[in-house]
Amino acid sequence: MIRDECEMIEVIDLGNAKQAQIKLDTLMRDSRSSG
């Protein structure tokens, strides 16, 4: 999961902070639901 977080951080650096945050929240929710 650490690698995924790093990838999301890179997306935030690109300038899509809001979208990245929404995606990250969705991914975390999905991961919690699946796991």
PDB file of C-alpha atoms in Angstrom:
ATOM      1  CA  MET A   1       0.000   0.000   0.000  1.00  0.00           C
ATOM      2  CA  ILE A   2       2.980   2.292   0.578  1.00  0.00           C
ATOM      3  CA  ARG A   3       3.742   2.346  -3.153  1.00  0.00           C
ATOM      4  CA  ASP A   4       0.148   3.310  -3.964  1.00  0.00           C
ATOM      5  CA  GLU A   5       0.320   6.202  -1.499  1.00  0.00           C
ATOM      6  CA  CYS A   6       3.540   7.395  -3.138  1.00  0.00           C
ATOM      7  CA  GLU A   7       1.843   7.320  -6.531  1.00  0.00           C
ATOM      8  CA  MET A   8      -1.052   9.355  -5.184  1.00  0.00           C
ATOM      9  CA  ILE A   9       1.402  11.868  -3.712  1.00  0.00           C
ATOM     10  CA  GLU A  10       2.970  12.218  -7.165  1.00  0.00           C
ATOM     11  CA  VAL A  11      -0.469  12.948  -8.624  1.00  0.00           C
ATOM     12  CA  ILE A  12      -0.969  15.630  -5.968  1.00  0.00           C
ATOM     13  CA  ASP A  13       2.371  17.163  -6.949  1.00  0.00           C
ATOM     14  CA  LEU A  14       1.183  17.331 -10.548  1.00  0.00           C
ATOM     15  CA  GLY A  15      -1.508  19.768  -9.441  1.00  0.00           C
ATOM     16  CA  ASN A  16      -4.590  17.535  -9.173  1.00  0.00           C
ATOM     17  CA  ALA A  17      -4.696  17.835  -5.397  1.00  0.00           C
ATOM     18  CA  LYS A  18      -8.485  17.716  -5.153  1.00  0.00           C
ATOM     19  CA  GLN A  19      -8.932  14.843  -7.596  1.00  0.00           C
ATOM     20  CA  ALA A  20      -6.042  12.949  -6.031  1.00  0.00           C
ATOM     21  CA  GLN A  21      -7.506  13.406  -2.566  1.00  0.00           C
ATOM     22  CA  ILE A  22     -10.897  12.151  -3.741  1.00  0.00           C
ATOM     23  CA  LYS A  23      -9.287   9.181  -5.486  1.00  0.00           C
ATOM     24  CA  LEU A  24      -7.139   8.420  -2.456  1.00  0.00           C
ATOM     25  CA  ASP A  25     -10.184   8.532  -0.184  1.00  0.00           C
ATOM     26  CA  THR A  26     -12.085   6.263  -2.570  1.00  0.00           C
ATOM     27  CA  LEU A  27      -9.168   3.829  -2.815  1.00  0.00           C
ATOM     28  CA  MET A  28      -8.791   3.706   0.963  1.00  0.00           C
ATOM     29  CA  ARG A  29     -12.523   3.097   1.357  1.00  0.00           C
ATOM     30  CA  ASP A  30     -12.425   0.388  -1.318  1.00  0.00           C
ATOM     31  CA  SER A  31      -9.379  -1.229   0.277  1.00  0.00           C
ATOM     32  CA  ARG A  32     -11.030  -1.248   3.700  1.00  0.00           C
ATOM     33  CA  SER A  33     -14.197  -2.752   2.238  1.00  0.00           C
ATOM     34  CA  SER A  34     -12.293  -5.433   0.329  1.00  0.00           C
ATOM     35  CA  GLY A  35      -9.760  -6.186   3.056  1.00  0.00           C
TER      36      GLY A  35
END
